[in-house]
Tab-separated table of C-alpha atoms and ligand atoms in Angstrom:
chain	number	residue	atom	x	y	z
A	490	UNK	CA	84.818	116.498	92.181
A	491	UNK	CA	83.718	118.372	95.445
A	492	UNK	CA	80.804	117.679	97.310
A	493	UNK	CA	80.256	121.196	97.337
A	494	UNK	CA	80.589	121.212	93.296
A	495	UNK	CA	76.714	122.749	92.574
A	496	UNK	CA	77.784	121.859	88.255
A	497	UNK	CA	78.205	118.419	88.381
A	498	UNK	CA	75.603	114.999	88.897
A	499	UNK	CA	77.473	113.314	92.355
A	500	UNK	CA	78.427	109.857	92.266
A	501	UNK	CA	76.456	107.169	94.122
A	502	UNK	CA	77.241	106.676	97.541
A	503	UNK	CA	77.305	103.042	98.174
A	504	UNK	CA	75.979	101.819	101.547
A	505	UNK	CA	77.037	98.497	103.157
A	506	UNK	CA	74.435	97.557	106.186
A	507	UNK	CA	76.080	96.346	108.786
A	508	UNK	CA	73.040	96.566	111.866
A	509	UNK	CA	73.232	92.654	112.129
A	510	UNK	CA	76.661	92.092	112.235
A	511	UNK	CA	78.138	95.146	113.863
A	512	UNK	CA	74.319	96.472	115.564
A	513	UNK	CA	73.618	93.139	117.516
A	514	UNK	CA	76.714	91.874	118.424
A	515	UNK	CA	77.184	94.288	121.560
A	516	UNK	CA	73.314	94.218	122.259
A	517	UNK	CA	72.678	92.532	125.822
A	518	UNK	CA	69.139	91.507	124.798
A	519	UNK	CA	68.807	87.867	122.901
A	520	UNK	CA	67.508	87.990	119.616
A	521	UNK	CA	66.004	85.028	118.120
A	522	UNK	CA	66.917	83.966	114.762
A	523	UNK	CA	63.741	84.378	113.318
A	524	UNK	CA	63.770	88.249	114.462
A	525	UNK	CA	67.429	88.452	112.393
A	526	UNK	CA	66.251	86.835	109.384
A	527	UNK	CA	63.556	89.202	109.142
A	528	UNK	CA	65.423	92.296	109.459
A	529	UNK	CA	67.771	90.729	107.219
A	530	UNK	CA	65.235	89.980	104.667
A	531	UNK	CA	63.697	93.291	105.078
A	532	UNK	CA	66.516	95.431	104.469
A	533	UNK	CA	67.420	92.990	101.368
A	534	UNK	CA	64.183	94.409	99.850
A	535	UNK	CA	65.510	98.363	100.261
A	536	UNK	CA	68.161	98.795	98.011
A	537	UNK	CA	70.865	97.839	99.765
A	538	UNK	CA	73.609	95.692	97.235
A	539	UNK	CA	75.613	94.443	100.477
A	540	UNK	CA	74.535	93.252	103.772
A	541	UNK	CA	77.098	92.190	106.717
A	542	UNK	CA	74.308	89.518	108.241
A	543	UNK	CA	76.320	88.317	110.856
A	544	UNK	CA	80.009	86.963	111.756
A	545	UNK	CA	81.248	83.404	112.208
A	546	UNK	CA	83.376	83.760	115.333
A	547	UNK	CA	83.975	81.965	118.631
A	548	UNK	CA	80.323	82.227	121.021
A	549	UNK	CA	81.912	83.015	123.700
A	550	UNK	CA	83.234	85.987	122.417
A	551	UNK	CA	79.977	87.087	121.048
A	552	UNK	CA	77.259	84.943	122.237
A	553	UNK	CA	74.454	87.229	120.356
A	554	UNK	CA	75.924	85.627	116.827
A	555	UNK	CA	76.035	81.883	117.763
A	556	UNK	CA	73.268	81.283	115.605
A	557	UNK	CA	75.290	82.192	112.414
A	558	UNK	CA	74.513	79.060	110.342
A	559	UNK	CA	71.094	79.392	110.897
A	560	UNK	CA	71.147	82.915	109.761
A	561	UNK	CA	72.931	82.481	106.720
A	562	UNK	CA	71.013	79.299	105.972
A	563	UNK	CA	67.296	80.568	106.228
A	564	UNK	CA	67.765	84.336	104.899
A	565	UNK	CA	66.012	84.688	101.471
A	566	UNK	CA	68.638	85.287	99.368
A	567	UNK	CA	67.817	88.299	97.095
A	568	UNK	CA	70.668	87.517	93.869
A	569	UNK	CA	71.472	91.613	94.016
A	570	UNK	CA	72.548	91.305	97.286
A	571	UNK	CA	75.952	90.612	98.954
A	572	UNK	CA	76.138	88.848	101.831
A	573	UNK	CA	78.760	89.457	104.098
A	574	UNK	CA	80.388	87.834	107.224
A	575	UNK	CA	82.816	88.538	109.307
A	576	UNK	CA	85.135	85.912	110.264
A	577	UNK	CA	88.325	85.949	112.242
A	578	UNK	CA	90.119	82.977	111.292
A	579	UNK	CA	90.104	79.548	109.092
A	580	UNK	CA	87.576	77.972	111.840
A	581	UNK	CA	85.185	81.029	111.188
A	582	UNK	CA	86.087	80.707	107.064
A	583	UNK	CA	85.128	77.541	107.012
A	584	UNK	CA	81.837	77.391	108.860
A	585	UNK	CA	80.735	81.392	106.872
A	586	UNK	CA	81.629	79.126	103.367
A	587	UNK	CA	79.247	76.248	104.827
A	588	UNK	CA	76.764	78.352	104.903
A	589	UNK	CA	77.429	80.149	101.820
A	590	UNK	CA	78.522	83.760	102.664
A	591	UNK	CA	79.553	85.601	99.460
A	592	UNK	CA	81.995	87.115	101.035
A	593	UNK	CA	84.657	87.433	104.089
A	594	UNK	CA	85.510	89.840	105.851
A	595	UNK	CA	88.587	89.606	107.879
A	596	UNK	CA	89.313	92.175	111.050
A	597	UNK	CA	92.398	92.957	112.560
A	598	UNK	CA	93.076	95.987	114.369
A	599	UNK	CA	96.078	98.152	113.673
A	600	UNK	CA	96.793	98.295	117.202
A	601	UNK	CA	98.064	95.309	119.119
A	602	UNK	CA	96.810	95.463	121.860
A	603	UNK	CA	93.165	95.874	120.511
A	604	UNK	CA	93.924	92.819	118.511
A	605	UNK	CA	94.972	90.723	120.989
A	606	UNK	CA	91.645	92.217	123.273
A	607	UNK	CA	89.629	91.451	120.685
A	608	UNK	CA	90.829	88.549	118.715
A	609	UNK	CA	92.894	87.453	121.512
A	610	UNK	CA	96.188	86.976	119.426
A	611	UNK	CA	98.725	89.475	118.084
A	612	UNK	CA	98.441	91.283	114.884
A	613	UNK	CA	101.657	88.877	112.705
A	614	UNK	CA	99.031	85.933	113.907
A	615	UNK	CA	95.771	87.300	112.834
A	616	UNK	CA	98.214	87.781	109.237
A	617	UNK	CA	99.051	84.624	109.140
A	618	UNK	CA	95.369	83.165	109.596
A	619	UNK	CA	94.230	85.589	107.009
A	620	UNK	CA	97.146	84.114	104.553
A	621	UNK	CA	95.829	80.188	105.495
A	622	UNK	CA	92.145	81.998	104.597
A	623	UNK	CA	93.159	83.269	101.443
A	624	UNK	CA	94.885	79.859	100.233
A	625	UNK	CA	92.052	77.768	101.523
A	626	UNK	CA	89.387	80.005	99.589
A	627	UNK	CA	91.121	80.276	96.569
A	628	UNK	CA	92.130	76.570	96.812
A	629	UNK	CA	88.146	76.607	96.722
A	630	UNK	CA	89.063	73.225	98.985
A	631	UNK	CA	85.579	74.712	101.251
A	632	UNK	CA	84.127	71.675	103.048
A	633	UNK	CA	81.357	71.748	101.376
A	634	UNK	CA	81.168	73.071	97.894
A	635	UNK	CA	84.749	74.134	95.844
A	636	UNK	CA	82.516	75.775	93.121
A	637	UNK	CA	80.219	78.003	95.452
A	638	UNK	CA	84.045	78.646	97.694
A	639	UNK	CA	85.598	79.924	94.478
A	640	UNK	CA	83.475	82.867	94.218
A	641	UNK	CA	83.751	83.989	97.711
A	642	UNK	CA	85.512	87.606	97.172
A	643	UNK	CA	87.948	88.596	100.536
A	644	UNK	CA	87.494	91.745	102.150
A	645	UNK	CA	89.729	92.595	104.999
A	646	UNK	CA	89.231	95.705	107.925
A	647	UNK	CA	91.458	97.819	109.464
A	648	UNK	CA	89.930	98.400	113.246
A	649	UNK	CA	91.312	100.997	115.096
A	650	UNK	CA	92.485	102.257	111.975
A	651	UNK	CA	91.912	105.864	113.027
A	652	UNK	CA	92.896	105.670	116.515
A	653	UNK	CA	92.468	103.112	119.797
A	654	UNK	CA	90.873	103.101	123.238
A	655	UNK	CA	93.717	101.806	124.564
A	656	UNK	CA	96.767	102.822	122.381
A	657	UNK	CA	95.676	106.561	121.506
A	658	UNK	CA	97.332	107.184	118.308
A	659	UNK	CA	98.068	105.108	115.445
A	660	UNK	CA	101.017	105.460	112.748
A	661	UNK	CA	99.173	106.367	109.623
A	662	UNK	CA	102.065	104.725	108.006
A	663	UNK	CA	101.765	101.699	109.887
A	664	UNK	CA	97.674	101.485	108.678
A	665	UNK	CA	99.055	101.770	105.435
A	666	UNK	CA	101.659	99.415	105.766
A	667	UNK	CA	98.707	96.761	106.929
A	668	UNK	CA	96.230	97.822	103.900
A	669	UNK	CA	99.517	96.889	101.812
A	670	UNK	CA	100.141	93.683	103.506
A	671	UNK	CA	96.487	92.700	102.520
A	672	UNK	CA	97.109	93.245	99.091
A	673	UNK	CA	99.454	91.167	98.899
A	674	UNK	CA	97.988	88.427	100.342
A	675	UNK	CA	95.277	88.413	97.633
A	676	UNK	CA	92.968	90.163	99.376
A	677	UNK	CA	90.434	92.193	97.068
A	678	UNK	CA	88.458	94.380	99.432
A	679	UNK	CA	89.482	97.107	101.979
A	680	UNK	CA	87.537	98.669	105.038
A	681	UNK	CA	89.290	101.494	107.252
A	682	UNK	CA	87.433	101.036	110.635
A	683	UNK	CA	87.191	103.790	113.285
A	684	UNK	CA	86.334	101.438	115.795
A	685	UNK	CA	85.506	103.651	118.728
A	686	UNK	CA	85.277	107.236	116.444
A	687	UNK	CA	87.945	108.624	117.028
A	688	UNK	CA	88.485	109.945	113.616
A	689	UNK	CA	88.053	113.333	112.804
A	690	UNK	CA	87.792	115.131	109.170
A	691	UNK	CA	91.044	115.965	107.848
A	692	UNK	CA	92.679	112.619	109.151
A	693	UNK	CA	90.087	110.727	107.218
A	694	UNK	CA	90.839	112.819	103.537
A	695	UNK	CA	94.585	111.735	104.513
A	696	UNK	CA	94.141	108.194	104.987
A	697	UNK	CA	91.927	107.996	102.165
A	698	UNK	CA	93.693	109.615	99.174
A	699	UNK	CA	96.544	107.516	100.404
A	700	UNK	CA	94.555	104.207	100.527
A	701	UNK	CA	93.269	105.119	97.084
A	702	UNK	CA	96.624	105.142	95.691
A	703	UNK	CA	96.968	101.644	96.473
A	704	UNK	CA	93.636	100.363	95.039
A	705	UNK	CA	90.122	101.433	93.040
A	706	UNK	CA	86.923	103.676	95.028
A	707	UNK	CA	84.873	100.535	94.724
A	708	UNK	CA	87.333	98.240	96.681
A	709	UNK	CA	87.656	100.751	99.684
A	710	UNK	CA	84.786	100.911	102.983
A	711	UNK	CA	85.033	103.476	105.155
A	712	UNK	CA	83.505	102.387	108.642
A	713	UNK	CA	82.897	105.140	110.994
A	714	UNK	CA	81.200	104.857	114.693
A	715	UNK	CA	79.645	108.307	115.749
A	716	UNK	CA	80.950	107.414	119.302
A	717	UNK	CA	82.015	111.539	119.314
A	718	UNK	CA	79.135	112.668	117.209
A	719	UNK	CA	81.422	113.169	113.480
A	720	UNK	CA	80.702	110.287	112.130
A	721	UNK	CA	78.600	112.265	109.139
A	722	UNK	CA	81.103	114.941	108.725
A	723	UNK	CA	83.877	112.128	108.548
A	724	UNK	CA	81.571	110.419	105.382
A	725	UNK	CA	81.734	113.746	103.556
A	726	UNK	CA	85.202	114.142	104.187
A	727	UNK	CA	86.094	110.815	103.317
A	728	UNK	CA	83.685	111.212	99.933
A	729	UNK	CA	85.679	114.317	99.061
A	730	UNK	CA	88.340	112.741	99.127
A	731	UNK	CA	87.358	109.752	96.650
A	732	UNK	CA	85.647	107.481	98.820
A	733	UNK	CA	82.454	105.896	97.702
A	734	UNK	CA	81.371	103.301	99.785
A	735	UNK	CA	80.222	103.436	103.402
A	736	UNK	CA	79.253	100.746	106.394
A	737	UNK	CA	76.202	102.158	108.406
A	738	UNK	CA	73.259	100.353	110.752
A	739	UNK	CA	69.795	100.851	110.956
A	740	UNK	CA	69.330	103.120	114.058
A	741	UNK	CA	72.879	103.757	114.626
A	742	UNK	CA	73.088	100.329	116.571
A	743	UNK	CA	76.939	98.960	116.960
A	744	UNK	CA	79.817	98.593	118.585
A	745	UNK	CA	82.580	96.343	119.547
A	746	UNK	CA	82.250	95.140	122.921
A	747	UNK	CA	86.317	94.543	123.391
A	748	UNK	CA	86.447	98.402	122.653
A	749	UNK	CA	85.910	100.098	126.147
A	750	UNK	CA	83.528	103.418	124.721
A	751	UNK	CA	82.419	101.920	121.823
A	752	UNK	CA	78.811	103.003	120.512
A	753	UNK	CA	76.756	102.863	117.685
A	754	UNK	CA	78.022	102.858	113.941
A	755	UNK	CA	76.837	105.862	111.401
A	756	UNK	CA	73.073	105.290	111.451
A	757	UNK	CA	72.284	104.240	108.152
A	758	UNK	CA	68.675	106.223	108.106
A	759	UNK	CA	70.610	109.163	109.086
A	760	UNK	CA	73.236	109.235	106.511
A	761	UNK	CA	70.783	107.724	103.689
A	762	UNK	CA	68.686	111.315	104.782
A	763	UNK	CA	72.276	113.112	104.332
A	764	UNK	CA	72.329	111.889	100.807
A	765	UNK	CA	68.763	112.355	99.928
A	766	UNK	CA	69.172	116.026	100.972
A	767	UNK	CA	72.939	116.847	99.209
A	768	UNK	CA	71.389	114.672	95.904
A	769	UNK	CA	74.138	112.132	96.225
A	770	UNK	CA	72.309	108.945	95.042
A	771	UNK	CA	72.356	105.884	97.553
A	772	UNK	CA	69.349	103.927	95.905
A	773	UNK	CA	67.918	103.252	99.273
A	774	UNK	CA	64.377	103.875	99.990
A	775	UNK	CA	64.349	106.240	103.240
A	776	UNK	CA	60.962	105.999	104.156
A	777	UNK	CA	60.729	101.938	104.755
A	778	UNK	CA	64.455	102.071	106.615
A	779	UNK	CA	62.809	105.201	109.084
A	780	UNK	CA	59.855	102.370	109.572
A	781	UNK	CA	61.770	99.557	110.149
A	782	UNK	CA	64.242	101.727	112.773
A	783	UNK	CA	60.801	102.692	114.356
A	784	UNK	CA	60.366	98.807	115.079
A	785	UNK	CA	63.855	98.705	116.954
A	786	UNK	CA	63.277	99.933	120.444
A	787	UNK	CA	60.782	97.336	120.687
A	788	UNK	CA	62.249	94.281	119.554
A	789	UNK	CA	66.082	95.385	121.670
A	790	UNK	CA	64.185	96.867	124.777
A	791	UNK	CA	66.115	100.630	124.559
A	792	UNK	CA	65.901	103.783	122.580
A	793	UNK	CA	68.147	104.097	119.675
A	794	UNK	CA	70.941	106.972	118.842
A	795	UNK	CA	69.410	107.503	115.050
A	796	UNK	CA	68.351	110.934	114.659
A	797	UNK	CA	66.020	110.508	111.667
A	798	UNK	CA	63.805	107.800	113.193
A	799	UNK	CA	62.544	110.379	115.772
A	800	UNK	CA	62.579	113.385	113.959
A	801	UNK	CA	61.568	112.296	110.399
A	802	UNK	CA	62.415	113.752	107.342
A	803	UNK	CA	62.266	117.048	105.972
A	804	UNK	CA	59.394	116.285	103.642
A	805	UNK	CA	57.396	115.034	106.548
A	806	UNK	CA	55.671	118.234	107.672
A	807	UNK	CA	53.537	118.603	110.633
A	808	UNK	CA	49.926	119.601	110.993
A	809	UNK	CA	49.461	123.254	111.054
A	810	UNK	CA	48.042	124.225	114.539
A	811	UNK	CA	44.226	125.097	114.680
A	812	UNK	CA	45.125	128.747	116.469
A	813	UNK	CA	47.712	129.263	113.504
A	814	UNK	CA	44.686	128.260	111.419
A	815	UNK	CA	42.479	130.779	112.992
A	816	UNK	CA	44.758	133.670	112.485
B	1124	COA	N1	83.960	79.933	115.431
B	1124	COA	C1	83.547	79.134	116.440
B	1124	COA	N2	84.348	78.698	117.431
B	1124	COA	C2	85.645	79.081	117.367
B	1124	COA	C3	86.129	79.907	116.351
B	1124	COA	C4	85.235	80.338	115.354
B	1124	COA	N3	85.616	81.134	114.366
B	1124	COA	N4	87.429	80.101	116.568
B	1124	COA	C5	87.752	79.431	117.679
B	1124	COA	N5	86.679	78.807	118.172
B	1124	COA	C6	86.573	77.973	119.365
B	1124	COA	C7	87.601	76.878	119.397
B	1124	COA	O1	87.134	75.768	118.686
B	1124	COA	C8	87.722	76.619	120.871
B	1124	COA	O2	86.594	75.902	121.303
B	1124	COA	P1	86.651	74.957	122.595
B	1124	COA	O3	86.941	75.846	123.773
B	1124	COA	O4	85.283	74.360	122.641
B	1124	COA	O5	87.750	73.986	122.299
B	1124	COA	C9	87.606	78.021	121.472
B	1124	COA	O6	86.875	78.787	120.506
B	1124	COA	C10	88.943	78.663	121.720
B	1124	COA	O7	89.703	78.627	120.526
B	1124	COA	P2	91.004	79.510	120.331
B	1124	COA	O8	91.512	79.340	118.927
B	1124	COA	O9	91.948	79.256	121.468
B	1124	COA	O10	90.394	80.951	120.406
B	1124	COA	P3	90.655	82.114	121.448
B	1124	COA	O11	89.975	81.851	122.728
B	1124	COA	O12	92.090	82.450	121.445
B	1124	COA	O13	89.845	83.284	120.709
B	1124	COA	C11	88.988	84.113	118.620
B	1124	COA	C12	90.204	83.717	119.406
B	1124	COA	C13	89.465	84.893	117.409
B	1124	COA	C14	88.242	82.860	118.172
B	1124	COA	C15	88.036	84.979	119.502
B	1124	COA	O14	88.771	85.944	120.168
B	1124	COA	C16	86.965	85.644	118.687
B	1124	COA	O15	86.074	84.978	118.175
B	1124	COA	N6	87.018	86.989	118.560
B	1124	COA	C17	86.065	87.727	117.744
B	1124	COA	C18	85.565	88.913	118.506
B	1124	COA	C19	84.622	89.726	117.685
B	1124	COA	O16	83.825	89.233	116.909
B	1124	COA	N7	84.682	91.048	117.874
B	1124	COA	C20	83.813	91.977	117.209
B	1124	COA	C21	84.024	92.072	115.770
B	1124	COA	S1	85.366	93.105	115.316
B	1125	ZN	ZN1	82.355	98.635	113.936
């Protein structure tokens, strides 16, 4: 099916928010806990079926997530909601399972030496944590509860799958050759990360129908950064080519701050708008994500990239002018 097919009802495009995971962890400003449980409880009332609320990594890499367990803890958990954290290794598994993530998501960048910039080890090493991840989770042996650990589902990104800041370039084959190593670990869930968008169109339909040969639409994430302004343009090309689900944050906040360059994801507003538009369904109510991105500048001190916040949608139509009025 084309996106450009006029004949046929589109598939639902599923969106993953990812603002307070991805959006806050490169934001200089310090936001208190209470401010990210209530955008996290917020967006859980939109229509979202997956929220990444925040990663379980060392705080000195990313001081602006230290307060992990309390996030996780004191979010009101709405039961059609995932939600996600990003961990890096067993340390991280162990304290997101504590406090009851429903799922994991492991990063390692195709290129080494954004890996070892990032998670500070090489690429076989973040492998072999993810392989003592994947044993301890499905050994359900969490510290806490085996029964809550043995529902945990494993999701595991590809950063820099689409190119590096530091590396140029990367092997398609060798991105595929890491989505395949997943797999076998036991690893359910895929996202292809273009860390500092870098991706463009065509590369994206390439990577994806070959990803998809290796596992189902609704196991694959596509998570774009509009660093060079196609991050839209690489969602439709990625749809078209069998994709279906799609990280974004409110605003367009994000980035990885051991990517020199790196700015904000997709901003979810702006792509939800994309879909309202082309009739792809997302389920996600527009009008209370453009309101809650309105709130943004004030609570992190700075404008934000999303484009929809400050223009508004198509439906919102302006006053006529009294002179036009006159005429
Ligand atoms: N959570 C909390 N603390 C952790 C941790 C985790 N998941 N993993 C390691 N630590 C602590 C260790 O206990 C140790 O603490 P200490 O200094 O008090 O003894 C310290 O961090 C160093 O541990 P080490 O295993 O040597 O880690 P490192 O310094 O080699 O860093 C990572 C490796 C993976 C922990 C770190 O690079 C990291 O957290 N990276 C994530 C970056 C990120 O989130 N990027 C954006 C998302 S893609
Ligand atoms: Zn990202």
């Amino acid at each position: 099916m084309s996106v450009f097919d006029q004949t046929q009802p589109y598939d639902a495009l599923l969106v993953q928010e990812v603002s307070p995971r991805d959006g806050l962890q490169i934001e200089p400003t310090w936001v208190e806990t209470a401010d990210k449980i209530a955008l996290i409880d917020q967006l859980s009332t939109f229509g979202f079926s997956r929220i990444e609320a925040g990663s379980f990594v060392s705080p000195k890499a990313i001081p602006a997530l230290r307060d992990g367990e309390a996030v996780f803890q004191q979010i009101a958990r709405d039961p059609g909601v995932i939600y996600v954290a990003l961990v890096p290794n067993l340390k991280g598994a162990e304290r997101a399972l504590a406090s009851r993530a429903d799922e994991l998501n492991l990063v390692m960048s195709a290129s080494q030496t954004h890996n070892r910039a990032n998670m500070r080890m090489s690429c076989e090493a973040s492998l072999a944590a993810f392989g003592d991840i994947v044993r301890h989770v499905h050994a359900g042996d969490s510290t806490h509860d085996g029964a809550v650990a043995k529902s945990v589902t494993l999701n595991a990104s590809v950063a820099t799958a689409f190119g590096c800041p530091f590396e140029g370039a990367i092997e398609e084959d060798r991105v595929i050759a890491i989505v395949d190593a997943y797999l076998e670990t036991g690893i359910q869930g895929i996202t292809l990360a273009d860390t500092t968008g870098m991706a463009n169109p065509r590369q994206v339909a390439r990577l994806v129908r070959r990803t998809l040969e290796r596992l189902p639409s609704n196991a694959l994430t596509l998570h774009f950064h509009n660093t060079r302004g196609l991050g839209l343009a690489n969602v439709l090309a990625a749809y078209e080519a069998g994709a279906r689900r799609f990280d974004a944050a409110l605003g367009g906040l994000g980035g990885c701050p051991f990517a020199p360059g790196a700015s904000g994801n997709i901003c979810t507003e702006d792509l939800v708008n994309l879909c309202d538009e082309m009739g792809i369904p997302t389920g996600i109510d527009l009008a209370r994500l453009i309101a809650l991105s309105r709130t943004l500048p004030a609570l992190l001190g700075h404008e934000l990239p999303s484009q929809i916040a400050k223009a508004g949608r198509n439906a919102d139509l302006h006053p006529v002018p009294g002179y036009v009025r006159a005429l």
